GROMACS .gro file of C-alpha atoms in nm:
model
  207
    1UNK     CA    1 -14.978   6.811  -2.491
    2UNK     CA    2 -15.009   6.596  -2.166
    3UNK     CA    3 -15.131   6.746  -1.847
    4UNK     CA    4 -14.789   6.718  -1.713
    5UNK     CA    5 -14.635   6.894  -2.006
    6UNK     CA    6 -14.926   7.180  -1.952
    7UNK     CA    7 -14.804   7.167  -1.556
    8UNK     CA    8 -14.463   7.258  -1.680
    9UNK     CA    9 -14.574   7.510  -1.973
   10UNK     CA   10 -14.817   7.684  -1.725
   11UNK     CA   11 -14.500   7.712  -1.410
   12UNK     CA   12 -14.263   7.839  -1.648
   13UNK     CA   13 -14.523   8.101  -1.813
   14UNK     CA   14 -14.545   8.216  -1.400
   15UNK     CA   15 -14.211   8.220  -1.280
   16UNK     CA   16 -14.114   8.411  -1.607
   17UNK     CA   17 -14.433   8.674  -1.513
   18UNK     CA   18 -14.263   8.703  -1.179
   19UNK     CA   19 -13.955   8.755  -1.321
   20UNK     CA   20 -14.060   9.047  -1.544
   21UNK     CA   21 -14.291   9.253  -1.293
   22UNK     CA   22 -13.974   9.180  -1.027
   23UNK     CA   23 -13.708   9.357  -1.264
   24UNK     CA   24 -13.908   9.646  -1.399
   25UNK     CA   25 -14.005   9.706  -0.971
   26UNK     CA   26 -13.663   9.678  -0.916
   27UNK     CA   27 -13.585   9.911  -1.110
   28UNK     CA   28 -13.837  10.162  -1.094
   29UNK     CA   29 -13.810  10.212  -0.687
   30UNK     CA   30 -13.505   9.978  -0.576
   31UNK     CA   31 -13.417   9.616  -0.422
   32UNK     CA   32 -13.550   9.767  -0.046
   33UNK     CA   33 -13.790   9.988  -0.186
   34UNK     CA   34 -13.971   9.648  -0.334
   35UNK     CA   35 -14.191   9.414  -0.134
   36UNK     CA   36 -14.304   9.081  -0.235
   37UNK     CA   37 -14.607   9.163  -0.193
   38UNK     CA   38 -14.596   9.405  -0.419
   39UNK     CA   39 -14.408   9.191  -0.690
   40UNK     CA   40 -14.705   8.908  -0.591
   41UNK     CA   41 -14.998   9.198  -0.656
   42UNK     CA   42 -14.841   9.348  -0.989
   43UNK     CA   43 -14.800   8.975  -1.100
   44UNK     CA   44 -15.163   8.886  -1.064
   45UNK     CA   45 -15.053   8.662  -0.796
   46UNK     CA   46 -15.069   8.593  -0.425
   47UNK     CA   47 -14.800   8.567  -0.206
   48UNK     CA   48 -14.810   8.188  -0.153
   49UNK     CA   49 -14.842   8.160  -0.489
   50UNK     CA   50 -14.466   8.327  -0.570
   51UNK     CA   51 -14.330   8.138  -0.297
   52UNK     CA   52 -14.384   7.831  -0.480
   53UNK     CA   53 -14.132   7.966  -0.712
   54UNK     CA   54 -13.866   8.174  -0.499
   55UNK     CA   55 -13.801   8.159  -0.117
   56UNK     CA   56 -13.730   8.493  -0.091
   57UNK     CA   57 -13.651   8.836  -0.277
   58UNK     CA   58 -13.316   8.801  -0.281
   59UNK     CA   59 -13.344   8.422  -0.428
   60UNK     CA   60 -13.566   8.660  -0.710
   61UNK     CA   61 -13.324   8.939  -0.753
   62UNK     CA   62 -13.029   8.672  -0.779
   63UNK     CA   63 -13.203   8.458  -1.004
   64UNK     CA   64 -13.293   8.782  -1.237
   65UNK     CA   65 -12.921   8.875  -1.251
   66UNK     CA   66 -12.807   8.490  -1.372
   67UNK     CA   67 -13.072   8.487  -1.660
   68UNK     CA   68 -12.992   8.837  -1.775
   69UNK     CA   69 -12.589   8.756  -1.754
   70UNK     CA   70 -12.628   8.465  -1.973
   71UNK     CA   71 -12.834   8.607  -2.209
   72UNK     CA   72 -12.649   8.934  -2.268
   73UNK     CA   73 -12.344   8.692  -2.297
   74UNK     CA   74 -12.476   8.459  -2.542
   75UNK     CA   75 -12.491   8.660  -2.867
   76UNK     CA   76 -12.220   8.914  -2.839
   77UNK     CA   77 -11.957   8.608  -2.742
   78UNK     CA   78 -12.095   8.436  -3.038
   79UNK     CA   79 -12.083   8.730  -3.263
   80UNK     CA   80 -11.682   8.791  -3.225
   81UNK     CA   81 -11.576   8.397  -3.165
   82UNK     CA   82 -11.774   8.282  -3.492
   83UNK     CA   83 -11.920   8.576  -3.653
   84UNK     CA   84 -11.880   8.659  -4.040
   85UNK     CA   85 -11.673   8.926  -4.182
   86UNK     CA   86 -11.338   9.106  -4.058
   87UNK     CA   87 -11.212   9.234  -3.741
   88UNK     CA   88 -11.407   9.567  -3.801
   89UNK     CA   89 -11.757   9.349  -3.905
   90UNK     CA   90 -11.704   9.133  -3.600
   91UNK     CA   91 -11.650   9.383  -3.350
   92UNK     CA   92 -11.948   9.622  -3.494
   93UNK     CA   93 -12.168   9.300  -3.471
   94UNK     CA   94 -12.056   9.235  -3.090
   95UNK     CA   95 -12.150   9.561  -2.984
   96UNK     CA   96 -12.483   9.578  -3.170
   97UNK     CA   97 -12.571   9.273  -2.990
   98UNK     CA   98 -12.474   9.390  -2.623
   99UNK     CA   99 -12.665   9.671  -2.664
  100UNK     CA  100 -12.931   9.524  -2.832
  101UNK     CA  101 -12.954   9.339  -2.569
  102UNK     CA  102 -12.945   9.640  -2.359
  103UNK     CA  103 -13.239   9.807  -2.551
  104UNK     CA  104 -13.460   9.477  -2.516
  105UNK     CA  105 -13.487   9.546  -2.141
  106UNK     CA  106 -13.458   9.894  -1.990
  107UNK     CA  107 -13.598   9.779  -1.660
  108UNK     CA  108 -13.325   9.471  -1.585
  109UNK     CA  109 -13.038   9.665  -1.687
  110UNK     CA  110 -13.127   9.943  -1.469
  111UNK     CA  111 -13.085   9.695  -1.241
  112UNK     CA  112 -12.808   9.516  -1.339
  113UNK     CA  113 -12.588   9.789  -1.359
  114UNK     CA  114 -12.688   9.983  -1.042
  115UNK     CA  115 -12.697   9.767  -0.726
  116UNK     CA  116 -12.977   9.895  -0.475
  117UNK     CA  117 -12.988   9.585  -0.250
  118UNK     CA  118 -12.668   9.658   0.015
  119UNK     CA  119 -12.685   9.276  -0.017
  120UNK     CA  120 -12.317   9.070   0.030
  121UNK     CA  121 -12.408   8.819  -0.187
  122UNK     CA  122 -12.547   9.062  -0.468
  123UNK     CA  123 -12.223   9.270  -0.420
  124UNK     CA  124 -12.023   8.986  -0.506
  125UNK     CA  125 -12.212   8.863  -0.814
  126UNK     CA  126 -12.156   9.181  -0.978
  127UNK     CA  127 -11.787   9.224  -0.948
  128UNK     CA  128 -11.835   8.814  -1.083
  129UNK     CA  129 -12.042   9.038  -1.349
  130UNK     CA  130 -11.819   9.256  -1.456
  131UNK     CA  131 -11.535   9.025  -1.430
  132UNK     CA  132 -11.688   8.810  -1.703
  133UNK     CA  133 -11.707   9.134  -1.872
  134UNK     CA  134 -11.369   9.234  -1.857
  135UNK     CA  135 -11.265   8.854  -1.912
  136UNK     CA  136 -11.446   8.862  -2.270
  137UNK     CA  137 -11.303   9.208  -2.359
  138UNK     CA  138 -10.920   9.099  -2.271
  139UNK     CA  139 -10.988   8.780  -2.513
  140UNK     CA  140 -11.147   9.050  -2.778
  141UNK     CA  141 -10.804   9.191  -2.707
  142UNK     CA  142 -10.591   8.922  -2.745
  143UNK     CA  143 -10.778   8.812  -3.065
  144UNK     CA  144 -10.742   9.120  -3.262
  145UNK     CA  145 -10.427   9.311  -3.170
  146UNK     CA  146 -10.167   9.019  -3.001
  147UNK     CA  147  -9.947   9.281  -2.975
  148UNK     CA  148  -9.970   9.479  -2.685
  149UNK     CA  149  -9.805   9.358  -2.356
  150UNK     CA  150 -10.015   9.116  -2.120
  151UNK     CA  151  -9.949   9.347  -1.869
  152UNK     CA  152 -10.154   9.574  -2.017
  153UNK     CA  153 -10.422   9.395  -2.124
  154UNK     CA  154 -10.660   9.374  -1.794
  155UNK     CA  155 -10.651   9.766  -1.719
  156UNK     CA  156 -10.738   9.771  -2.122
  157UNK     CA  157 -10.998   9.540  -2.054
  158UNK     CA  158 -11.147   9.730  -1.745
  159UNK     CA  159 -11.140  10.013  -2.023
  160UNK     CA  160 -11.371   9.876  -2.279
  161UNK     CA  161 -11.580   9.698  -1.946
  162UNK     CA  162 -11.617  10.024  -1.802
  163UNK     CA  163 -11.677  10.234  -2.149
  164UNK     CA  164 -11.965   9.951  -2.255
  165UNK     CA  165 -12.193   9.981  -1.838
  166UNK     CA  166 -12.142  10.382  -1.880
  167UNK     CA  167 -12.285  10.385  -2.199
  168UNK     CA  168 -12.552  10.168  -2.118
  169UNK     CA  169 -12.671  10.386  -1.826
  170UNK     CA  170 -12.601  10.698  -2.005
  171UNK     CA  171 -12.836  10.520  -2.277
  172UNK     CA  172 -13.124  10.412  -2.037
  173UNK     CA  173 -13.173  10.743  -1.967
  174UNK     CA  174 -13.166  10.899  -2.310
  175UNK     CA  175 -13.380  10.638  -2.538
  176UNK     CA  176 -13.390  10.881  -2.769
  177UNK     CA  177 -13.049  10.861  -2.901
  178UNK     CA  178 -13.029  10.548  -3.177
  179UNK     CA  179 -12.818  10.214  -3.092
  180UNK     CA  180 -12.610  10.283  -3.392
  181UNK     CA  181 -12.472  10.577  -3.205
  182UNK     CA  182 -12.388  10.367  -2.922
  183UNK     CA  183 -12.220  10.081  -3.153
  184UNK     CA  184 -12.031  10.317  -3.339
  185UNK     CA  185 -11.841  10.515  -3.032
  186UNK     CA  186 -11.766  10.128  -2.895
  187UNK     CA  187 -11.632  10.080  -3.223
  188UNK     CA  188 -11.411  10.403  -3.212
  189UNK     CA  189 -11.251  10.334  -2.877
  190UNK     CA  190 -11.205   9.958  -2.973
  191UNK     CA  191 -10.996  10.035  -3.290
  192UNK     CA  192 -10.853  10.310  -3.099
  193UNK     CA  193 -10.697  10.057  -2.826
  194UNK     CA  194 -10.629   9.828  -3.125
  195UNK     CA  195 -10.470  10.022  -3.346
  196UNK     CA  196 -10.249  10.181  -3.052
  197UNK     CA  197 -10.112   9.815  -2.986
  198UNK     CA  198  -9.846   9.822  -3.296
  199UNK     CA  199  -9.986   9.555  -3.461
  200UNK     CA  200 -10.177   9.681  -3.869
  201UNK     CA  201 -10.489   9.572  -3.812
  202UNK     CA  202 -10.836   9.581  -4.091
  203UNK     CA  203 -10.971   9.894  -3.982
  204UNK     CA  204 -10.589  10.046  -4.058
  205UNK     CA  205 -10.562   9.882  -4.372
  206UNK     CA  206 -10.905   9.992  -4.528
  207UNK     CA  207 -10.811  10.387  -4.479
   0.00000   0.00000   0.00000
């Protein structure tokens, strides 16, 4: 490896240290509660130190919100678009994966789903959050039970949305309770919206 490449390995190995010690503060006491300097100490780092990789908290917080929404994205999306199996596999492996996802990190999903900052800008990237949310969960929609009116299907969509960030927070503060549980009562109110739309569907056929 070239001293360059080590330059690179050695930044990203910091930034992504910052990144983890800023979400699980965040978390634990709140955007305003949180200092820099605090973020900076926990990190092993100084203050000048972070700088050189955000220009401020709220570049930190924002950039924490991006990497988690594209990750907890990724596999779910990828699960129901090209995953194997039927309608009732592909929808069971979706919702493992969110909240897989979920489980991986307590301390950004905290976070994620409960906005501490009073920030504008935060404020607006998670209604963009959960409309990317509802976007993938009308398209889940559309996929598996065409029949039920497009005028129904955001307010259906805000449904699942809605059902999938209150279990999640209901989850985060009961670890105790296994993912399966959480998968299967997604699956229950999915088929349940699916089923409803008039349309036989895999889950109807198998009973």
């Amino acid at each position: 490896m070239s001293g360059i490449d080590r330059s690179r390995a050695a930044r990203a190995e910091t930034r992504t240290r910052i990144e983890d010690t800023a979400a699980r503060l965040f978390a634990e006491r709140g955007f305003a509660g949180t200092t820099i300097g605090e973020i900076a100490a926990e990190a092993g780092l100084s203050k000048p130190m972070l700088y050189r990789h955000f220009d401020s908290k709220q570049e930190l917080h924002l950039a924490l919100l991006e990497r988690h929404r594209d990750e907890l994205a990724a596999a779910p999306i990828r699960e129901l678009l090209h995953g194997e199996g039927d309608m009732a596999a592909r929808i069971t492996a979706m919702y493992d994966a969110w909240f897989g996802y979920v489980q991986s990190h307590p301390y950004t999903w905290r976070m994620m789903f409960r906005d501490t900052t009073g920030d504008a800008e935060v404020r607006a990237f998670h209604r963009e959050l959960q409309r990317r949310q509802r976007e993938t969960d009308i398209a889940l929609l559309r996929e598996f039970a065409p029949g039920i009116p497009e005028a129904e299907l955001e307010p259906l969509g805000e449904a699942i949305r809605s059902s999938l960030y209150g279990l999640a927070l209901w989850w985060l503060d009961r670890p105790d309770h296994p993912r399966e549980l959480l998968v299967a009562a997604m699956v229950r109110i999915t088929r349940g919206l699916i089923s409803g739309s008039g349309e036989p569907t895999a889950a109807d056929t198998d009973r």
